[in-house]
Amino acid sequence: YYSEADASHCISQILESVNHIHQHDIVHRDLKPENLLLASKMKGAAVKLADFGLAIEVQGDQQAWFGFAGTPGYLSPEVLRKDPYGKPVDIWACGVILYILLVGYPPFWDEDQHKLYQQIKAGAYDFPSPEWDTVTPEAKNLINQMLTINPAKRITAEQALKHPWVCHRSTVASMMHRQETVECLRKFNARRKLKGAILTTMLVSRNFSVGRRRANSAAAASSTASLAQEACKSLLNKKSDSAKPSTNNSKNSIVSAINALKDTNMATNAQMV
């Protein structure tokens, strides 16, 4: 059973994690299904952010050019335009993820990367029939606010957590089973060869692809083993022209990120027992 309410719960967990790192002035820059893990196989398990290899530290709402980084289908318009950017890039990626969670395919797609980037920069996505006909207007509204081209007008993680579709899911989000979405998610997983990703775990927890459960868990454990080291190196080895001077606050935010990664690793190891 998979409904819009399940997608709401999932994106809520992701937004909680994103809001946490944003409060500590860390921008992930590479949010995608492959970098999201569940703490356990239980329904409603906490989502953990993984792979902080491209993460950067910023000063509050600082916008600057920190270099081209991310995964093509999840890049924001400002990154593609090589404009100054900051925390809003993570929200754009969350919008792409939410779109996928609801229908099983991404809002922007083209075999030609140049055409893909043109779509993203233009914000050229829609809600085609028939799959979107059964999605509530509130869900579409949240996606629209996340996929707003102007980063200054894009919803923040904190604001998104207060959106009716997220905080009042029991009365706003549809409980109708989305069988077509489940089938599309399975195809999406196979196409992207996701291992240990949140979408795969969600399907496994509903008795899909049971035979691959241990393989996915093993891949997740392997991929997260060195995350703390990568995050530490990435956040500490910043050049002086692209990162703020080290302060007690910045050190604390680095520690928070590493502790979160340790929690991810421990949770993943627990899955293997």
C-alpha positions as a LaTeX table, in Angstrom:
\begin{tabular}{lrrr}
\hline
Residue & $x$ (\AA) & $y$ (\AA) & $z$ (\AA) \\
\hline
Tyr1 & 0.00 & 0.00 & 0.00 \\
Tyr2 & 1.42 & 3.36 & $-1.05$ \\
Ser3 & $-0.50$ & 6.62 & $-0.96$ \\
Glu4 & $-0.02$ & 10.35 & $-1.26$ \\
Ala5 & 0.05 & 10.45 & 2.55 \\
Asp6 & 3.09 & 8.13 & 2.49 \\
Ala7 & 4.83 & 10.51 & 0.10 \\
Ser8 & 3.94 & 13.39 & 2.43 \\
His9 & 5.46 & 11.59 & 5.40 \\
Cys10 & 8.59 & 10.81 & 3.40 \\
Ile11 & 9.17 & 14.38 & 2.19 \\
Ser12 & 8.47 & 15.62 & 5.72 \\
Gln13 & 11.35 & 13.48 & 6.99 \\
Ile14 & 13.62 & 14.75 & 4.22 \\
Leu15 & 12.68 & 18.37 & 4.95 \\
Glu16 & 13.37 & 17.87 & 8.66 \\
Ser17 & 16.90 & 16.72 & 7.80 \\
Val18 & 17.43 & 19.53 & 5.29 \\
Asn19 & 16.12 & 22.10 & 7.75 \\
His20 & 18.55 & 20.78 & 10.36 \\
Ile21 & 21.64 & 21.15 & 8.17 \\
His22 & 20.44 & 24.54 & 6.88 \\
Gln23 & 20.10 & 25.77 & 10.46 \\
His24 & 23.77 & 24.82 & 10.86 \\
Asp25 & 24.62 & 26.68 & 7.63 \\
Ile26 & 25.41 & 23.57 & 5.61 \\
Val27 & 24.19 & 23.11 & 2.03 \\
His28 & 24.17 & 19.51 & 0.78 \\
Arg29 & 24.22 & 20.33 & $-2.97$ \\
Asp30 & 23.57 & 16.75 & $-4.11$ \\
Leu31 & 20.18 & 15.70 & $-2.77$ \\
Lys32 & 18.70 & 12.83 & $-4.78$ \\
Pro33 & 17.05 & 9.47 & $-3.99$ \\
Glu34 & 20.43 & 7.70 & $-4.04$ \\
Asn35 & 21.62 & 9.89 & $-1.17$ \\
Leu36 & 18.63 & 9.27 & 1.10 \\
Leu37 & 18.57 & 6.30 & 3.46 \\
Leu38 & 15.99 & 4.99 & 5.91 \\
Ala39 & 17.08 & 4.28 & 9.49 \\
Ser40 & 15.23 & 0.95 & 9.41 \\
Lys41 & 12.87 & $-1.11$ & 7.26 \\
Met42 & 9.90 & $-0.20$ & 9.45 \\
Lys43 & 7.17 & 1.95 & 7.93 \\
Gly44 & 7.60 & 5.55 & 9.07 \\
Ala45 & 11.34 & 5.13 & 9.75 \\
Ala46 & 13.46 & 8.29 & 9.89 \\
Val47 & 15.19 & 9.47 & 6.73 \\
Lys48 & 18.94 & 10.06 & 6.86 \\
Leu49 & 20.89 & 12.25 & 4.46 \\
Ala50 & 23.96 & 10.55 & 3.03 \\
Asp51 & 27.05 & 11.52 & 1.02 \\
Phe52 & 28.16 & 14.97 & 2.16 \\
Gly53 & 31.08 & 14.90 & $-0.27$ \\
Leu54 & 29.81 & 18.00 & $-2.11$ \\
Ala55 & 28.47 & 19.80 & 0.97 \\
Ile56 & 29.58 & 23.37 & 1.65 \\
Glu57 & 29.34 & 25.73 & 4.59 \\
Val58 & 27.78 & 29.16 & 4.10 \\
Gln59 & 27.11 & 32.24 & 6.20 \\
Gly60 & 23.38 & 32.33 & 6.88 \\
Asp61 & 21.53 & 33.22 & 3.69 \\
Gln62 & 24.77 & 33.92 & 1.83 \\
Gln63 & 24.57 & 33.56 & $-1.95$ \\
Ala64 & 27.82 & 33.06 & $-3.85$ \\
Trp65 & 29.26 & 31.03 & $-6.70$ \\
Phe66 & 30.62 & 27.90 & $-5.02$ \\
Gly67 & 31.28 & 26.03 & $-8.24$ \\
Phe68 & 29.29 & 23.65 & $-10.40$ \\
Ala69 & 28.21 & 20.65 & $-8.33$ \\
Gly70 & 25.35 & 18.19 & $-8.22$ \\
Thr71 & 23.52 & 15.61 & $-10.32$ \\
Pro72 & 22.02 & 16.73 & $-13.69$ \\
Gly73 & 18.32 & 16.05 & $-13.09$ \\
Tyr74 & 18.39 & 17.68 & $-9.65$ \\
Leu75 & 20.40 & 20.81 & $-10.41$ \\
Ser76 & 18.69 & 24.14 & $-9.81$ \\
Pro77 & 18.33 & 26.89 & $-12.44$ \\
Glu78 & 20.72 & 29.22 & $-10.59$ \\
Val79 & 23.50 & 26.62 & $-10.61$ \\
Leu80 & 23.01 & 26.00 & $-14.33$ \\
Arg81 & 23.11 & 29.76 & $-14.96$ \\
Lys82 & 26.28 & 29.93 & $-12.83$ \\
Asp83 & 24.61 & 32.53 & $-10.63$ \\
Pro84 & 25.31 & 32.96 & $-6.90$ \\
Tyr85 & 23.49 & 30.27 & $-4.94$ \\
Gly86 & 22.96 & 28.91 & $-1.44$ \\
Lys87 & 20.46 & 26.90 & 0.61 \\
Pro88 & 17.60 & 27.16 & $-1.94$ \\
Val89 & 19.40 & 24.67 & $-4.23$ \\
Asp90 & 18.56 & 21.91 & $-1.75$ \\
Ile91 & 14.88 & 22.87 & $-1.79$ \\
Trp92 & 14.80 & 22.67 & $-5.59$ \\
Ala93 & 16.19 & 19.13 & $-5.35$ \\
Cys94 & 13.53 & 18.31 & $-2.73$ \\
Gly95 & 10.89 & 19.46 & $-5.22$ \\
Val96 & 12.26 & 17.06 & $-7.83$ \\
Ile97 & 12.28 & 14.24 & $-5.27$ \\
Leu98 & 8.69 & 14.96 & $-4.21$ \\
Tyr99 & 7.56 & 14.92 & $-7.83$ \\
Ile100 & 9.16 & 11.49 & $-8.22$ \\
Leu101 & 7.60 & 10.22 & $-5.00$ \\
Leu102 & 4.13 & 11.08 & $-6.29$ \\
Val103 & 4.26 & 9.67 & $-9.83$ \\
Gly104 & 7.46 & 7.64 & $-10.13$ \\
Tyr105 & 9.24 & 9.72 & $-12.77$ \\
Pro106 & 11.15 & 13.05 & $-12.70$ \\
Pro107 & 9.76 & 16.46 & $-13.71$ \\
Phe108 & 12.71 & 17.15 & $-16.01$ \\
Trp109 & 14.04 & 14.54 & $-18.38$ \\
Asp110 & 15.82 & 14.34 & $-21.73$ \\
Glu111 & 18.50 & 12.06 & $-23.13$ \\
Asp112 & 20.23 & 15.20 & $-24.38$ \\
Gln113 & 21.81 & 16.89 & $-21.35$ \\
His114 & 21.76 & 20.32 & $-23.00$ \\
Lys115 & 17.99 & 20.02 & $-23.57$ \\
Leu116 & 17.56 & 18.78 & $-20.00$ \\
Tyr117 & 19.36 & 21.86 & $-18.68$ \\
Gln118 & 17.22 & 24.12 & $-20.87$ \\
Gln119 & 14.08 & 22.56 & $-19.37$ \\
Ile120 & 15.35 & 23.13 & $-15.84$ \\
Lys121 & 16.39 & 26.74 & $-16.45$ \\
Ala122 & 12.96 & 27.46 & $-17.93$ \\
Gly123 & 11.16 & 25.58 & $-15.16$ \\
Ala124 & 9.46 & 23.60 & $-17.93$ \\
Tyr125 & 7.55 & 20.91 & $-16.05$ \\
Asp126 & 3.86 & 20.10 & $-15.84$ \\
Phe127 & 1.34 & 17.74 & $-14.24$ \\
Pro128 & 0.15 & 15.55 & $-17.14$ \\
Ser129 & $-2.96$ & 13.37 & $-17.16$ \\
Pro130 & $-3.95$ & 10.81 & $-16.14$ \\
Glu131 & $-1.42$ & 10.17 & $-13.36$ \\
Trp132 & $-1.63$ & 13.69 & $-11.90$ \\
Asp133 & $-5.43$ & 13.84 & $-12.02$ \\
Thr134 & $-5.64$ & 11.98 & $-8.70$ \\
Val135 & $-2.98$ & 14.08 & $-6.93$ \\
Thr136 & $-4.39$ & 16.74 & $-4.60$ \\
Pro137 & $-4.00$ & 20.45 & $-5.44$ \\
Glu138 & $-2.12$ & 20.95 & $-2.16$ \\
Ala139 & 0.61 & 18.51 & $-3.23$ \\
Lys140 & 0.98 & 20.28 & $-6.57$ \\
Asn141 & 1.10 & 23.62 & $-4.76$ \\
Leu142 & 4.04 & 22.50 & $-2.62$ \\
Ile143 & 5.90 & 21.24 & $-5.69$ \\
Asn144 & 5.32 & 24.58 & $-7.42$ \\
Gln145 & 6.72 & 26.45 & $-4.43$ \\
Met146 & 9.78 & 24.19 & $-4.33$ \\
Leu147 & 10.37 & 24.39 & $-8.08$ \\
Thr148 & 10.19 & 28.19 & $-8.22$ \\
Ile149 & 12.86 & 29.47 & $-10.61$ \\
Asn150 & 13.72 & 32.53 & $-8.53$ \\
Pro151 & 15.60 & 31.21 & $-5.45$ \\
Ala152 & 14.63 & 34.32 & $-3.46$ \\
Lys153 & 10.95 & 33.38 & $-3.86$ \\
Arg154 & 11.45 & 29.64 & $-3.37$ \\
Ile155 & 9.96 & 28.14 & $-0.22$ \\
Thr156 & 12.42 & 27.31 & 2.59 \\
Ala157 & 12.67 & 23.98 & 4.41 \\
Glu158 & 11.17 & 25.54 & 7.53 \\
Gln159 & 8.26 & 27.00 & 5.57 \\
Ala160 & 7.68 & 23.75 & 3.68 \\
Leu161 & 7.36 & 21.87 & 6.96 \\
Lys162 & 4.44 & 24.17 & 7.80 \\
His163 & 2.70 & 23.58 & 4.47 \\
Pro164 & $-0.79$ & 22.05 & 4.99 \\
Trp165 & 0.03 & 19.04 & 2.80 \\
Val166 & 2.94 & 18.22 & 5.12 \\
Cys167 & 1.78 & 19.18 & 8.60 \\
His168 & $-1.90$ & 18.20 & 8.13 \\
Arg169 & $-1.41$ & 15.14 & 5.93 \\
Ser170 & $-4.09$ & 13.10 & 7.70 \\
Thr171 & $-6.79$ & 15.47 & 6.46 \\
Val172 & $-5.18$ & 16.99 & 3.35 \\
Ala173 & $-3.15$ & 14.26 & 1.62 \\
Ser174 & $-5.04$ & 11.54 & $-0.24$ \\
Met175 & $-5.03$ & 8.03 & 1.25 \\
Met176 & $-5.84$ & 6.38 & $-2.09$ \\
His177 & $-3.45$ & 3.58 & $-3.07$ \\
Arg178 & $-1.26$ & 4.66 & $-5.99$ \\
Gln179 & $-0.55$ & 1.36 & $-7.77$ \\
Glu180 & 0.62 & 3.08 & $-10.95$ \\
Thr181 & 3.11 & 5.13 & $-8.94$ \\
Val182 & 4.46 & 1.97 & $-7.30$ \\
Glu183 & 5.01 & 0.39 & $-10.71$ \\
Cys184 & 6.70 & 3.53 & $-12.03$ \\
Leu185 & 8.91 & 3.74 & $-8.94$ \\
Arg186 & 10.04 & 0.16 & $-9.53$ \\
Lys187 & 10.97 & 1.03 & $-13.11$ \\
Phe188 & 12.65 & 4.22 & $-11.95$ \\
Asn189 & 14.71 & 2.25 & $-9.42$ \\
Ala190 & 15.74 & $-0.30$ & $-12.01$ \\
Arg191 & 16.67 & 2.40 & $-14.51$ \\
Arg192 & 18.73 & 4.35 & $-12.00$ \\
Lys193 & 20.16 & 1.18 & $-10.42$ \\
Leu194 & 19.49 & 2.51 & $-6.95$ \\
Lys195 & 21.19 & 0.53 & $-4.18$ \\
Gly196 & 20.25 & 1.25 & $-0.61$ \\
Ala197 & 18.24 & 4.31 & $-1.65$ \\
Ile198 & 15.07 & 5.38 & 0.05 \\
Leu199 & 12.77 & 4.46 & $-2.84$ \\
Thr200 & 14.14 & 0.93 & $-2.97$ \\
Thr201 & 13.76 & 0.56 & 0.79 \\
Met202 & 10.17 & 1.81 & 0.64 \\
Leu203 & 9.28 & $-0.82$ & $-1.95$ \\
Val204 & 11.05 & $-3.58$ & $-0.03$ \\
Ser205 & 9.06 & $-2.69$ & 3.09 \\
Arg206 & 5.89 & $-3.32$ & 1.10 \\
Asn207 & 7.02 & $-6.79$ & $-0.02$ \\
Phe208 & 8.34 & $-5.73$ & $-3.42$ \\
Ser209 & 11.74 & $-6.98$ & $-4.64$ \\
Val210 & 12.16 & $-9.03$ & $-1.46$ \\
Gly211 & 14.93 & $-11.08$ & $-2.98$ \\
Arg212 & 17.15 & $-8.02$ & $-3.29$ \\
Arg213 & 16.68 & $-6.81$ & 0.27 \\
Arg214 & 20.03 & $-8.02$ & 1.60 \\
Ala215 & 21.89 & $-6.86$ & $-1.50$ \\
Asn216 & 20.47 & $-3.36$ & $-1.13$ \\
Ser217 & 21.32 & $-3.24$ & 2.59 \\
Ala218 & 24.88 & $-4.41$ & 1.92 \\
Ala219 & 25.35 & $-1.75$ & $-0.73$ \\
Ala220 & 24.01 & 0.89 & 1.63 \\
Ala221 & 26.40 & $-0.17$ & 4.39 \\
Ser222 & 29.34 & $-0.09$ & 1.99 \\
Ser223 & 28.45 & 3.31 & 0.54 \\
Thr224 & 28.08 & 4.96 & 3.96 \\
Ala225 & 31.22 & 3.53 & 5.59 \\
Ser226 & 33.41 & 6.50 & 4.68 \\
Leu227 & 30.80 & 9.29 & 4.75 \\
Ala228 & 32.08 & 10.87 & 7.97 \\
Gln229 & 35.61 & 11.10 & 6.60 \\
Glu230 & 34.40 & 12.57 & 3.32 \\
Ala231 & 32.24 & 15.16 & 5.06 \\
Cys232 & 35.08 & 16.16 & 7.37 \\
Lys233 & 37.54 & 16.59 & 4.50 \\
Ser234 & 34.99 & 18.40 & 2.35 \\
Leu235 & 34.01 & 20.89 & 5.04 \\
Leu236 & 37.44 & 21.46 & 6.56 \\
Asn237 & 39.55 & 21.67 & 3.40 \\
Lys238 & 37.82 & 24.71 & 1.93 \\
Lys239 & 39.89 & 27.37 & 0.22 \\
Ser240 & 39.91 & 30.79 & 1.82 \\
Asp241 & 38.21 & 32.42 & $-1.16$ \\
Ser242 & 35.12 & 30.19 & $-0.99$ \\
Ala243 & 34.52 & 29.58 & 2.71 \\
Lys244 & 34.13 & 31.73 & 5.81 \\
Pro245 & 36.82 & 31.77 & 8.52 \\
Ser246 & 36.62 & 28.93 & 11.04 \\
Thr247 & 34.67 & 29.86 & 14.16 \\
Asn248 & 33.23 & 27.96 & 17.09 \\
Asn249 & 29.84 & 27.99 & 15.35 \\
Ser250 & 31.27 & 26.61 & 12.12 \\
Lys251 & 33.12 & 23.90 & 14.01 \\
Asn252 & 29.91 & 22.98 & 15.79 \\
Ser253 & 28.04 & 22.72 & 12.50 \\
Ile254 & 30.73 & 20.43 & 11.11 \\
Val255 & 30.50 & 18.26 & 14.21 \\
Ser256 & 26.71 & 18.14 & 13.85 \\
Ala257 & 27.01 & 16.99 & 10.25 \\
Ile258 & 29.50 & 14.29 & 11.13 \\
Asn259 & 27.40 & 13.10 & 14.07 \\
Ala260 & 24.40 & 12.84 & 11.75 \\
Leu261 & 26.47 & 10.76 & 9.37 \\
Lys262 & 27.58 & 8.49 & 12.19 \\
Asp263 & 23.91 & 7.96 & 13.06 \\
Thr264 & 23.28 & 7.04 & 9.43 \\
Asn265 & 26.11 & 4.53 & 9.44 \\
Met266 & 24.97 & 2.96 & 12.73 \\
Ala267 & 21.40 & 2.68 & 11.46 \\
Thr268 & 22.54 & 1.10 & 8.21 \\
Asn269 & 24.73 & $-1.40$ & 10.06 \\
Ala270 & 21.72 & $-2.28$ & 12.21 \\
Gln271 & 19.85 & $-3.21$ & 9.05 \\
Met272 & 22.46 & $-5.82$ & 8.27 \\
Val273 & 22.05 & $-7.68$ & 11.59 \\
\hline
\end{tabular}
